[in-house]
Coordinates of C-alpha atoms in Angstrom, one line a residue:
Chain A
M1 CA -14.6 -13.7 -28.3
R2 CA -11.5 -10.9 -27.2
L3 CA -8.3 -11.0 -25.9
R4 CA -8.2 -10.2 -22.1
L5 CA -5.4 -10.0 -19.9
E6 CA -5.2 -11.2 -16.2
K7 CA -2.7 -10.8 -13.6
R8 CA -1.3 -13.6 -11.9
I9 CA -0.7 -14.2 -8.3
A10 CA 1.2 -16.6 -8.5
V11 CA 3.3 -18.3 -11.1
P12 CA 3.7 -22.5 -11.5
P13 CA 7.2 -24.2 -11.3
R14 CA 6.0 -25.1 -15.0
V15 CA 5.0 -22.8 -16.7
S16 CA 8.2 -21.0 -15.6
L17 CA 10.2 -23.3 -16.8
M18 CA 8.2 -23.6 -20.3
V19 CA 8.1 -19.6 -21.2
A20 CA 12.0 -19.8 -20.3
I21 CA 12.7 -22.7 -22.7
L22 CA 10.6 -20.4 -25.6
S23 CA 12.6 -17.5 -25.0
L24 CA 15.7 -19.2 -25.3
V25 CA 14.4 -21.0 -28.6
L26 CA 12.7 -17.8 -30.2
A27 CA 16.3 -16.0 -29.3
F28 CA 18.0 -18.7 -30.9
A29 CA 16.4 -18.5 -33.5
V30 CA 16.3 -14.7 -34.4
F31 CA 20.8 -14.7 -33.6
S32 CA 20.5 -17.1 -36.2
I33 CA 20.0 -14.4 -38.4
V34 CA 23.7 -13.6 -37.8
F35 CA 24.9 -16.5 -37.3
L36 CA 24.2 -16.8 -41.7
Q37 CA 25.4 -13.9 -41.8
S38 CA 28.3 -15.4 -41.2
G39 CA 28.1 -18.0 -42.9
I40 CA 27.4 -20.4 -39.8
N41 CA 25.3 -23.0 -40.1
P42 CA 23.7 -21.9 -37.5
L43 CA 23.1 -25.2 -35.1
T44 CA 26.6 -26.0 -35.8
G45 CA 26.8 -22.4 -34.0
Y46 CA 24.6 -23.3 -30.4
K47 CA 26.3 -27.3 -30.5
E48 CA 29.1 -25.3 -30.0
I49 CA 28.4 -22.7 -27.5
F50 CA 27.1 -25.1 -25.3
R51 CA 30.0 -27.5 -26.0
L52 CA 32.6 -25.0 -25.3
A53 CA 30.4 -23.9 -22.2
F54 CA 29.4 -26.8 -20.7
F55 CA 31.5 -30.0 -22.4
T56 CA 34.5 -29.4 -22.2
K57 CA 36.4 -29.0 -19.3
Y58 CA 38.6 -25.5 -19.5
G59 CA 35.3 -23.5 -20.2
L60 CA 32.2 -25.4 -17.3
Y61 CA 35.5 -24.1 -14.9
K62 CA 35.8 -20.5 -16.7
V63 CA 32.2 -20.5 -17.0
I64 CA 31.6 -21.7 -12.6
E65 CA 34.5 -18.7 -12.0
R66 CA 32.4 -16.5 -13.4
T67 CA 29.2 -17.9 -11.8
A68 CA 31.4 -16.6 -8.5
C69 CA 31.8 -13.4 -10.2
L70 CA 27.6 -13.1 -11.4
L71 CA 26.5 -14.8 -9.0
P72 CA 26.7 -11.9 -6.4
L73 CA 26.1 -9.1 -8.6
T74 CA 22.5 -10.3 -9.6
L75 CA 21.6 -10.9 -5.7
A76 CA 23.0 -7.2 -5.1
F77 CA 20.0 -6.5 -8.0
I78 CA 17.0 -8.5 -6.1
I79 CA 17.5 -7.9 -2.9
P80 CA 16.9 -4.2 -2.6
V81 CA 14.2 -4.6 -5.7
K82 CA 12.3 -6.7 -3.0
A83 CA 11.9 -3.1 -1.1
G84 CA 11.0 -2.1 -4.8
I85 CA 14.2 -0.1 -4.9
W86 CA 16.3 0.3 -8.4
N87 CA 19.8 -1.0 -7.6
I88 CA 21.3 -0.1 -10.7
G89 CA 24.8 0.8 -9.3
A90 CA 25.6 -3.5 -8.8
E91 CA 28.6 -2.1 -11.5
G92 CA 30.3 0.8 -9.1
Q93 CA 29.5 -0.9 -6.4
F94 CA 32.1 -3.6 -8.0
Y95 CA 34.7 -1.3 -8.7
M96 CA 34.3 0.5 -5.3
G97 CA 34.8 -3.8 -4.0
A98 CA 37.3 -4.2 -6.2
I99 CA 39.4 -0.7 -5.8
A100 CA 39.2 -2.0 -2.0
A101 CA 39.9 -4.8 -1.8
T102 CA 43.4 -3.5 -4.0
G103 CA 44.1 -1.4 -1.9
I104 CA 44.1 -2.8 0.9
S105 CA 46.8 -6.0 -0.4
F106 CA 48.5 -2.7 -1.7
A107 CA 48.4 -1.8 2.2
F108 CA 49.9 -4.8 4.3
P109 CA 51.3 -6.8 2.0
N110 CA 53.1 -8.6 4.9
L111 CA 50.0 -9.8 6.6
P112 CA 49.5 -13.7 6.3
M113 CA 47.0 -15.2 4.2
G114 CA 44.8 -16.2 7.0
V115 CA 44.3 -12.1 8.0
L116 CA 44.7 -10.2 4.7
I117 CA 41.5 -12.1 3.1
P118 CA 39.1 -11.3 5.8
L119 CA 40.7 -8.3 5.5
M120 CA 40.4 -7.4 1.7
I121 CA 36.9 -9.0 1.9
L122 CA 35.7 -6.9 4.9
G123 CA 37.1 -4.1 3.1
A124 CA 35.4 -4.7 0.2
M125 CA 32.1 -5.0 1.6
A126 CA 32.0 -1.6 3.7
L127 CA 33.3 0.1 0.5
G128 CA 30.6 -1.4 -2.0
G129 CA 28.5 -1.3 0.5
G130 CA 28.8 2.8 1.5
W131 CA 28.6 2.8 -2.2
A132 CA 25.5 1.9 -2.6
A133 CA 24.6 3.3 1.5
I134 CA 24.5 6.7 0.1
V135 CA 21.8 5.9 -2.8
G136 CA 19.6 4.2 -0.2
Y137 CA 19.8 7.5 2.4
L138 CA 19.5 9.7 -0.5
K139 CA 16.1 7.8 -1.6
G140 CA 14.9 7.3 2.1
K141 CA 15.3 10.4 4.1
V142 CA 14.7 12.8 1.1
G143 CA 13.0 10.2 -2.3
V144 CA 16.4 10.9 -4.3
N145 CA 15.4 9.0 -7.4
E146 CA 17.4 6.3 -7.1
I147 CA 18.3 4.7 -10.5
V148 CA 19.6 8.0 -11.6
T149 CA 21.9 8.2 -8.7
T150 CA 23.6 4.9 -8.8
L151 CA 23.7 5.3 -12.7
L152 CA 25.2 8.4 -12.7
L153 CA 27.2 6.8 -9.7
N154 CA 28.6 4.5 -11.4
Y155 CA 31.0 6.6 -13.3
V156 CA 32.6 8.2 -10.2
A157 CA 33.0 4.6 -9.8
I158 CA 34.8 3.1 -12.8
L159 CA 36.4 6.6 -12.8
T160 CA 38.1 6.8 -9.5
S161 CA 39.8 3.3 -10.8
Y162 CA 40.9 5.7 -14.0
T163 CA 42.5 7.4 -11.3
L164 CA 43.9 5.0 -9.7
V165 CA 45.0 2.8 -12.4
V166 CA 46.2 5.1 -15.6
N167 CA 49.3 6.7 -14.9
G168 CA 48.2 6.9 -11.2
P169 CA 49.3 5.6 -7.7
W170 CA 49.0 1.7 -8.4
T171 CA 50.5 1.7 -12.2
D172 CA 51.8 -0.6 -13.1
P173 CA 55.2 0.3 -14.9
T174 CA 55.4 -2.8 -16.7
R175 CA 51.6 -3.1 -17.9
V176 CA 50.4 0.8 -17.9
P177 CA 46.9 0.7 -18.3
Y178 CA 46.8 -2.0 -14.6
S179 CA 47.5 -1.7 -11.9
R180 CA 49.7 -3.6 -9.4
Q181 CA 49.8 -7.1 -9.3
I182 CA 48.4 -7.9 -5.7
P183 CA 50.9 -9.5 -3.1
A184 CA 50.5 -13.2 -3.7
N185 CA 48.7 -13.8 -0.2
G186 CA 46.7 -10.8 -1.3
C187 CA 45.6 -14.0 -4.1
I188 CA 42.6 -16.2 -2.4
P189 CA 43.3 -19.3 -4.0
Q190 CA 42.0 -21.6 -6.1
I191 CA 40.0 -25.0 -5.6
G192 CA 43.2 -27.3 -6.5
N193 CA 44.0 -27.4 -10.8
T194 CA 40.8 -25.4 -11.3
G195 CA 41.4 -22.2 -12.1
I196 CA 38.3 -21.4 -10.3
P197 CA 38.7 -19.0 -7.0
Y198 CA 37.6 -20.5 -3.2
T199 CA 34.7 -17.3 -3.8
I200 CA 32.1 -19.5 -5.6
F201 CA 31.6 -21.5 -1.9
I202 CA 31.3 -17.7 -0.8
A203 CA 28.6 -16.7 -3.6
I204 CA 27.1 -19.6 -4.0
G205 CA 26.5 -19.3 0.5
L206 CA 25.1 -15.8 0.4
A207 CA 22.4 -16.7 -2.4
I208 CA 21.4 -19.5 -0.1
L209 CA 21.6 -17.5 3.0
L210 CA 19.9 -14.4 2.0
F211 CA 17.2 -16.7 0.6
F212 CA 16.3 -17.9 3.9
F213 CA 17.0 -14.3 5.6
L214 CA 14.0 -12.5 3.1
K215 CA 11.9 -15.9 3.9
K216 CA 12.1 -16.0 7.6
T217 CA 13.6 -13.1 9.2
R218 CA 11.5 -10.4 10.2
L219 CA 13.8 -7.5 8.4
G220 CA 13.5 -10.1 5.6
Y221 CA 9.7 -9.6 5.8
E222 CA 9.5 -6.2 6.4
I223 CA 11.6 -5.6 3.5
R224 CA 8.7 -7.3 1.1
A225 CA 6.6 -5.6 2.7
C226 CA 8.0 -2.3 1.7
G227 CA 8.3 -3.4 -1.6
H228 CA 4.1 -5.1 -1.7
S229 CA 2.6 -1.7 -0.5
P230 CA 5.1 1.2 1.4
A231 CA 2.4 3.4 1.6
G232 CA 1.1 -0.4 4.1
A233 CA 5.0 -0.9 5.5
R234 CA 4.3 2.4 6.4
Y235 CA 1.6 2.8 8.5
S236 CA 2.7 -0.5 10.0
G237 CA 4.9 1.2 11.5
I238 CA 9.0 -0.2 9.3
S239 CA 11.0 2.7 8.4
F240 CA 11.0 3.0 5.1
L241 CA 14.4 4.8 5.7
K242 CA 16.2 2.2 7.9
I243 CA 14.4 -0.7 5.5
S244 CA 16.1 2.0 1.6
L245 CA 19.4 1.8 3.6
I246 CA 20.1 -1.6 4.1
T247 CA 18.9 -2.9 1.4
M248 CA 21.1 -0.7 -0.2
L249 CA 23.9 -1.6 2.3
I250 CA 23.7 -5.1 1.9
G251 CA 23.3 -5.2 -2.1
G252 CA 26.5 -2.7 -2.9
A253 CA 28.9 -5.6 -0.5
L254 CA 27.5 -8.3 -2.2
A255 CA 28.7 -6.3 -5.0
G256 CA 31.5 -5.0 -3.9
I257 CA 32.1 -9.4 -3.7
A258 CA 32.0 -9.7 -6.8
G259 CA 35.1 -7.3 -6.8
F260 CA 36.6 -8.5 -4.9
H261 CA 36.3 -12.1 -6.4
Q262 CA 37.4 -10.8 -9.7
A263 CA 40.7 -8.7 -9.1
S264 CA 41.8 -10.8 -5.7
G265 CA 40.5 -14.8 -7.3
V266 CA 40.9 -13.9 -11.3
L267 CA 43.4 -10.8 -12.1
G268 CA 45.6 -10.6 -9.2
R269 CA 45.3 -7.0 -9.8
L270 CA 43.2 -4.1 -10.3
R271 CA 42.3 -2.9 -14.4
Y272 CA 39.7 0.1 -15.3
D273 CA 38.1 -2.2 -17.6
I274 CA 38.2 -4.9 -14.7
S275 CA 34.0 -5.2 -15.5
K276 CA 32.2 -6.0 -18.7
G277 CA 29.3 -3.9 -18.4
W278 CA 28.7 -7.5 -15.7
G279 CA 26.7 -5.5 -13.5
F280 CA 23.7 -4.6 -15.6
Y281 CA 23.6 -8.3 -16.6
G282 CA 22.8 -9.3 -13.0
I283 CA 19.6 -6.7 -13.2
V284 CA 18.6 -9.5 -15.4
F285 CA 19.1 -12.6 -14.5
G286 CA 18.1 -11.6 -11.3
L287 CA 14.5 -10.4 -13.1
V288 CA 14.2 -13.9 -15.1
A289 CA 15.1 -15.8 -11.7
G290 CA 11.8 -14.6 -10.6
L291 CA 14.1 -11.9 -7.5
N292 CA 14.6 -15.4 -6.2
P293 CA 17.8 -16.4 -4.8
L294 CA 18.7 -19.4 -5.4
I295 CA 17.3 -19.8 -8.8
A296 CA 19.6 -17.3 -9.3
I297 CA 22.5 -19.8 -9.2
V298 CA 21.3 -22.0 -11.8
V299 CA 20.6 -18.5 -13.9
S300 CA 23.6 -16.7 -13.8
F301 CA 25.4 -20.4 -14.2
F302 CA 23.2 -20.6 -17.6
F303 CA 23.9 -17.3 -18.7
M304 CA 27.3 -17.3 -18.3
G305 CA 27.7 -19.7 -19.5
L306 CA 26.0 -19.8 -22.9
I307 CA 27.6 -16.1 -23.0
Y308 CA 31.2 -17.6 -22.6
G309 CA 30.4 -20.1 -24.6
A310 CA 29.6 -17.4 -28.0
N311 CA 32.0 -15.6 -26.5
N312 CA 34.6 -17.8 -27.8
L313 CA 33.4 -19.2 -30.9
Q314 CA 36.5 -18.9 -32.1
M315 CA 38.2 -21.3 -30.3
S316 CA 35.5 -24.0 -31.7
P317 CA 37.7 -25.4 -35.1
E318 CA 34.2 -25.9 -36.7
I319 CA 34.0 -21.7 -36.9
G320 CA 37.1 -20.6 -35.9
M321 CA 37.3 -16.4 -36.4
K322 CA 34.5 -16.1 -39.1
F323 CA 32.2 -15.1 -35.6
G324 CA 32.7 -11.6 -33.3
G325 CA 28.6 -11.3 -32.9
A326 CA 28.8 -12.5 -29.6
A327 CA 27.8 -8.3 -27.8
V328 CA 25.1 -9.3 -30.2
F329 CA 23.5 -12.7 -29.2
I330 CA 23.5 -11.0 -25.8
G331 CA 21.6 -8.3 -26.4
V332 CA 19.3 -9.9 -28.7
M333 CA 18.4 -13.0 -25.5
F334 CA 18.4 -10.0 -22.9
V335 CA 15.6 -8.2 -24.9
I336 CA 13.4 -11.7 -25.4
F337 CA 13.7 -12.5 -21.9
I338 CA 12.8 -9.7 -20.5
A339 CA 10.2 -9.8 -23.2
S340 CA 9.0 -13.0 -21.8
Q341 CA 8.6 -11.6 -18.6
F342 CA 5.1 -10.3 -19.9
F343 CA 3.1 -14.3 -19.8
L344 CA 5.0 -14.3 -16.6
R345 CA 3.2 -11.9 -14.7
Y346 CA -0.5 -12.0 -17.0
K347 CA -2.8 -15.1 -19.1
I348 CA -4.5 -14.3 -21.9
R349 CA -7.6 -15.4 -22.3
W350 CA -10.4 -15.9 -24.5
T351 CA -13.8 -13.8 -23.8
R352 CA -16.9 -14.0 -25.3
R353 CA -17.7 -10.3 -25.6
G354 CA -19.9 -9.4 -22.7
G355 CA -19.3 -12.5 -20.7
Chain B
M1 CA 37.4 25.6 -31.5
G2 CA 37.0 28.5 -28.8
F3 CA 35.9 27.8 -25.5
F4 CA 32.2 29.3 -25.8
T5 CA 31.8 27.2 -29.9
M6 CA 33.5 23.7 -27.5
T7 CA 31.1 24.1 -24.6
L8 CA 28.4 25.0 -27.3
T9 CA 29.0 22.5 -29.1
A10 CA 29.4 20.1 -26.0
S11 CA 25.5 21.7 -25.1
M12 CA 23.6 20.6 -27.6
F13 CA 24.4 16.1 -26.6
F14 CA 22.9 16.8 -23.8
L15 CA 19.9 18.5 -25.1
L16 CA 19.4 16.1 -28.3
P17 CA 18.8 13.0 -25.9
A18 CA 17.4 15.3 -22.7
L19 CA 14.8 16.7 -24.4
G20 CA 13.8 13.2 -26.5
E21 CA 13.8 11.7 -23.3
L22 CA 11.8 15.3 -21.5
F23 CA 8.9 14.5 -24.1
D24 CA 8.5 10.5 -23.6
Q25 CA 8.9 11.1 -19.6
R26 CA 5.2 13.4 -19.7
S27 CA 3.7 10.7 -21.5
G28 CA 4.7 8.6 -18.9
V29 CA 6.9 6.5 -19.5
L30 CA 11.0 6.5 -18.8
N31 CA 13.7 4.9 -20.8
I32 CA 17.3 4.5 -19.3
G33 CA 18.6 3.1 -22.6
L34 CA 19.1 6.7 -23.5
E35 CA 22.8 5.6 -24.4
G36 CA 21.9 2.6 -26.3
M37 CA 19.3 4.5 -28.7
I38 CA 22.5 7.8 -29.6
L39 CA 24.9 4.6 -30.8
M40 CA 23.0 2.5 -32.3
G41 CA 22.2 6.4 -33.9
V42 CA 25.4 7.2 -34.2
L43 CA 25.9 4.1 -35.7
A44 CA 23.9 4.5 -38.5
A45 CA 24.8 7.2 -39.6
V46 CA 28.2 6.8 -39.9
A47 CA 27.0 3.8 -41.8
T48 CA 25.1 5.5 -44.1
S49 CA 26.2 8.4 -44.6
T50 CA 29.5 6.4 -45.5
E51 CA 28.0 4.5 -47.8
T52 CA 26.0 6.9 -49.5
G53 CA 28.0 10.0 -49.2
N54 CA 25.9 12.0 -47.6
V55 CA 25.3 13.4 -44.3
W56 CA 22.4 14.6 -43.9
L57 CA 20.9 10.7 -45.2
G58 CA 23.0 10.0 -42.5
V59 CA 21.1 12.4 -40.1
V60 CA 17.7 11.0 -41.2
A61 CA 19.2 7.2 -40.3
G62 CA 20.4 8.7 -37.0
M63 CA 17.0 10.0 -36.4
A64 CA 15.3 6.4 -37.3
A65 CA 17.6 3.7 -35.9
G66 CA 17.5 5.6 -32.4
G67 CA 13.4 5.7 -33.0
L68 CA 13.1 1.9 -34.0
M69 CA 15.4 1.1 -30.7
G70 CA 12.4 3.5 -28.8
L71 CA 10.5 1.1 -30.7
I72 CA 10.8 -1.4 -29.5
H73 CA 11.1 -0.5 -25.9
G74 CA 8.0 1.0 -26.6
F75 CA 6.4 -2.7 -27.3
L76 CA 8.7 -3.7 -24.4
S77 CA 7.0 -2.1 -21.4
I78 CA 3.5 -0.6 -23.1
S79 CA 2.6 -3.8 -25.0
L80 CA 4.4 -6.0 -22.3
K81 CA 3.9 -4.2 -19.5
V82 CA 7.3 -5.0 -19.0
N83 CA 8.8 -3.1 -16.2
Q84 CA 10.2 1.1 -17.5
V85 CA 14.1 0.4 -15.7
V86 CA 14.7 -3.1 -17.1
S87 CA 13.3 -3.0 -20.5
G88 CA 15.4 0.2 -20.6
T89 CA 18.5 -1.8 -19.4
G90 CA 18.1 -4.6 -21.7
I91 CA 17.3 -1.9 -24.9
W92 CA 21.3 -0.3 -23.8
I93 CA 23.0 -4.0 -23.4
L94 CA 21.6 -4.9 -26.7
G95 CA 22.2 -1.0 -28.7
V96 CA 25.7 -1.7 -26.9
G97 CA 26.0 -4.9 -27.9
L98 CA 24.9 -4.2 -32.3
T99 CA 27.3 -1.0 -32.1
T100 CA 30.1 -3.1 -31.7
Y101 CA 29.7 -5.3 -33.9
Y102 CA 28.5 -3.7 -36.6
G103 CA 30.3 -0.6 -36.3
L104 CA 33.6 -2.5 -36.9
A105 CA 33.9 -1.9 -40.0
Y106 CA 33.4 1.7 -39.5
V107 CA 36.1 2.7 -36.4
G108 CA 38.6 5.3 -37.8
P109 CA 37.9 9.1 -38.3
V110 CA 34.6 9.7 -40.1
K111 CA 34.6 10.1 -44.0
H112 CA 32.2 13.1 -44.5
T113 CA 30.8 15.4 -42.0
I114 CA 28.8 18.6 -41.3
A115 CA 30.3 21.4 -42.3
P116 CA 29.5 24.3 -39.4
I117 CA 28.2 27.3 -40.9
I118 CA 28.9 30.2 -38.7
G119 CA 31.1 30.1 -35.6
G120 CA 32.0 26.9 -35.7
L121 CA 29.3 25.9 -35.2
T122 CA 26.8 22.8 -37.2
P123 CA 23.2 23.5 -39.0
L124 CA 22.1 20.1 -36.2
F125 CA 23.1 23.4 -33.7
F126 CA 20.6 25.1 -34.9
V127 CA 17.6 23.2 -35.5
G128 CA 18.4 21.9 -31.3
L129 CA 18.0 25.5 -30.0
A130 CA 15.3 25.5 -32.5
L131 CA 13.3 22.2 -30.8
V132 CA 13.5 24.1 -27.6
P133 CA 10.8 26.5 -28.1
I134 CA 8.8 24.4 -30.2
F135 CA 8.5 21.8 -27.5
W136 CA 8.0 24.1 -25.1
F137 CA 4.8 24.9 -27.0
I138 CA 3.4 21.4 -28.4
L139 CA 3.5 20.7 -24.6
S140 CA 2.2 23.5 -23.4
K141 CA 0.2 25.2 -25.8
T142 CA -1.7 22.3 -27.9
S143 CA -4.6 19.6 -27.5
F144 CA -1.9 17.2 -28.3
G145 CA 0.6 18.5 -25.6
L146 CA -2.0 18.2 -22.8
R147 CA -3.4 15.2 -23.7
V148 CA 0.6 13.6 -23.9
R149 CA 0.5 15.3 -19.8
S150 CA -2.5 13.8 -19.1
V151 CA -0.9 11.0 -20.0
G152 CA 2.1 10.5 -18.1
E153 CA -0.3 12.4 -15.1
N154 CA -3.2 9.9 -14.3
P155 CA -3.9 7.5 -17.7
S156 CA -7.0 6.5 -16.8
V157 CA -9.3 9.7 -16.3
A158 CA -7.1 10.0 -19.5
E159 CA -8.7 7.1 -20.8
V160 CA -11.7 7.8 -19.3
S161 CA -12.2 11.1 -21.8
G162 CA -11.5 8.9 -25.1
I163 CA -7.3 9.5 -25.1
N164 CA -6.0 5.9 -26.5
I165 CA -3.1 5.7 -23.9
S166 CA -0.8 3.5 -25.9
R167 CA -0.5 5.3 -29.1
T168 CA -0.5 8.6 -27.3
R169 CA 2.8 6.7 -24.8
Y170 CA 4.3 5.1 -28.2
I171 CA 4.3 8.4 -29.7
G172 CA 6.7 9.6 -26.4
V173 CA 8.8 6.6 -26.9
L174 CA 9.2 7.3 -30.4
V175 CA 10.4 10.7 -31.0
G176 CA 12.4 10.0 -27.0
G177 CA 14.6 7.4 -29.7
M178 CA 14.6 9.7 -32.4
L179 CA 15.9 12.3 -31.4
S180 CA 18.2 10.1 -29.5
G181 CA 18.8 8.6 -32.9
L182 CA 19.5 12.6 -33.7
A183 CA 22.1 12.8 -30.8
G184 CA 24.4 10.3 -31.9
A185 CA 24.3 11.5 -35.9
Y186 CA 25.5 14.9 -33.8
L187 CA 28.4 13.3 -32.0
I188 CA 29.6 11.2 -34.7
L189 CA 29.2 13.9 -37.4
A190 CA 29.5 17.1 -36.3
Y191 CA 30.8 16.4 -32.6
A192 CA 33.1 14.3 -33.1
P193 CA 34.1 12.8 -36.2
S194 CA 36.3 9.2 -35.4
W195 CA 34.2 6.4 -34.3
S196 CA 36.2 4.1 -32.1
I197 CA 34.5 0.8 -29.9
S198 CA 34.7 0.5 -26.3
W199 CA 32.8 -1.1 -23.8
R200 CA 33.9 0.7 -20.8
V201 CA 34.3 3.8 -22.7
P202 CA 32.2 4.2 -26.1
V203 CA 32.2 7.4 -27.9
T204 CA 29.0 8.4 -25.3
E205 CA 31.2 8.7 -22.5
G206 CA 27.7 8.2 -20.3
R207 CA 26.8 11.6 -21.8
G208 CA 23.5 9.9 -21.8
F209 CA 22.9 9.0 -18.7
I210 CA 24.0 13.2 -17.8
A211 CA 21.0 13.8 -19.6
L212 CA 18.6 11.8 -17.7
A213 CA 19.3 13.7 -14.8
L214 CA 19.5 16.9 -17.0
V215 CA 15.3 16.1 -17.3
F216 CA 14.3 15.2 -13.7
F217 CA 16.4 19.1 -12.9
S218 CA 15.3 20.5 -14.8
M219 CA 12.3 20.0 -13.3
W220 CA 9.5 18.5 -17.2
R221 CA 9.9 22.2 -18.6
P222 CA 12.0 22.4 -21.7
F223 CA 13.9 26.5 -20.9
L224 CA 14.8 25.0 -17.7
L225 CA 16.7 21.8 -19.7
L226 CA 18.1 24.4 -22.1
V227 CA 19.5 25.7 -19.1
G228 CA 21.1 22.5 -17.3
S229 CA 22.6 21.9 -20.9
F230 CA 24.7 24.7 -21.2
A231 CA 25.5 24.6 -17.7
F232 CA 25.9 20.3 -18.5
G233 CA 28.3 21.6 -21.8
T234 CA 30.2 24.4 -19.9
L235 CA 30.6 21.8 -17.0
W236 CA 32.4 19.4 -18.9
I237 CA 34.4 21.3 -21.2
M238 CA 35.6 23.1 -18.6
G239 CA 37.5 19.7 -17.2
W240 CA 39.4 19.7 -20.0
Y241 CA 40.7 22.9 -20.1
L242 CA 41.0 22.7 -15.7
Q243 CA 43.4 19.8 -16.1
T244 CA 45.9 22.1 -18.5
V245 CA 46.1 24.6 -16.0
L246 CA 46.3 22.5 -12.9
P247 CA 48.9 19.9 -14.2
G248 CA 48.6 18.5 -10.8
I249 CA 45.5 17.0 -10.7
P250 CA 44.4 13.8 -13.0
I251 CA 42.0 14.4 -15.4
H252 CA 40.0 11.8 -14.0
I253 CA 39.1 13.6 -10.9
F254 CA 38.2 16.6 -13.2
R255 CA 35.4 13.9 -16.0
M256 CA 34.3 12.6 -11.8
I257 CA 32.8 17.0 -11.5
P258 CA 29.7 16.3 -14.1
Y259 CA 28.9 12.8 -12.5
L260 CA 28.8 14.2 -9.2
V261 CA 27.5 18.3 -9.4
T262 CA 24.3 16.1 -10.8
V263 CA 23.9 14.7 -8.4
A264 CA 24.1 17.8 -5.9
I265 CA 21.8 19.0 -8.3
L266 CA 19.1 15.6 -7.9
V267 CA 19.7 16.1 -4.2
L268 CA 18.4 19.5 -4.0
I269 CA 14.9 19.2 -6.1
S270 CA 14.7 16.6 -4.2
T271 CA 13.8 18.2 -0.6
E272 CA 10.1 19.2 -0.2
R273 CA 10.7 22.7 -1.4
F274 CA 11.4 22.3 -5.0
R275 CA 8.9 18.9 -4.8
K276 CA 5.7 20.5 -4.8
R277 CA 6.7 22.8 -7.8
A278 CA 9.2 20.1 -9.5
G279 CA 5.6 18.4 -11.7
T280 CA 6.9 14.8 -12.0
P281 CA 4.7 13.2 -14.3
A282 CA 2.5 10.9 -11.7
A283 CA 2.7 8.4 -13.7
L284 CA 5.9 8.1 -14.3
G285 CA 7.9 4.9 -14.3
K286 CA 4.3 2.3 -14.1
P287 CA 2.2 0.5 -16.7
Y288 CA -0.8 1.5 -17.8
F289 CA -3.4 -1.6 -16.4
R290 CA -7.0 -1.5 -17.5
G291 CA -9.4 -1.0 -14.5
E292 CA -6.4 -0.4 -12.5

């Protein structure tokens, strides 16, 4: 008997779900070490993570608010990678979106909300998309490795926000590392008193739209063809430069919307630490979602819930200040979910030697 | 410290992880998780040297921690055949998570540091310098180096000629991780001995990514990598100097220069003229699946 790997052609939903559940159980088991080190019963810890995130009103609203940010960031990874282009730059595109939105609100503070907010969204999409399109152009035209360029441009974008808000032209003299507040007409309203900005509907709407875009349109087909076989796509007359430019433009615009959401809908200003590495979370979420925009809705909601719960365990009366290991929780969970991809892509078979 | 010494010190922090990455990539494995590995090296080095009072144990611990992260990257991308970019991203986030949590106890100035021996340079600097010809020799002149390169170039042919692909690539990620860990130890024990924790600007300041880009710049040749590292060390330190000369311009503009210059160079070496001579490992980034 010997072990043999077989590539799966399609993954049955039942298998995906099983793998996801087992990954979660394994991640919880591994992370229990950190809980035990802090003198916390792991079962209490996990119960509290779920309770804080999904079973308290305040937590649930917060998780939905963060889903509105992470979902477009996840889509920003999914669309280019469908064409075989690795956008590791959602972080920088997110910053550029936030910068554009904030800048437009400062430039036209007296416009009515109905004009200013669409203008800010368009600006965020344009700057985020344009920032990413540079990479798309270089990739398509010259063949520059997009992974390296997106990583490098992230830092340029982050440093741009530093230039603007840390002793810069936008600095709020009373809150030094932050920008001035975005004028009230530039802050996208929130649903009732939930604290969730209306951007959640934009995010979910985009996910649905992109699902059908990839599946049903000619351009969507060309994108998938490029991802499947770049050479084959070229022979059938698809311009790789065009696909590279368009997918990066869409990806960057999506990340830009997330930047708009965070600046206009959540913080009401630009901060140099506006993202906590969320642009990179999108890569893992996209992968776990099997690059499916609809499943990405569920994945980003669920993961942001777990992360929110872990980050806020201090609020739990049963745990309190004893715990600060949320960053480790995220790392462990991500690595295990990444490893689990193996079982989605390959089938393990035992075969008789020579058989 | 003079400008020249500062430049050399800063250059070494680009060279060490980049040299490991070069080796790693020659075997066909791309590792974008450099930053996470460097941070783990920083944490292990600072924790071990603080607890034992011995800086050299700190260096060894840093290398071990980096190597361990390299093996995790290897397990994901070689054994489980996960995409190397995704695996690297996971390694990076894990490294950041572990260091922010377990590093809390060591925030502040580092107690034990490595003293300079000649001209303000520490022994680690000379170790790094010596590694360049050693890596060149191993990669170009030994049969082991030939095996590493053939695995990065054409794994199916390499396997037919009796080379164990997985084992060779595991050596690649291990070496890459150990040198990243060494870079972390160098950073915290010799170069900038103060440990602060912030996700946005960790002690490494994103220089792991410049190191990654430098490997492409070097066209996978150790001596060109040395040149590139010195060029970028100079550029990095120049930023701080220019700021004192041109106080009107915000400092962060100068900090952008190395990243922008790297992008420009990448564009240049990707053009037809250079590409032919570049020698990118053909199987870089691709998991090996027998019979494909």
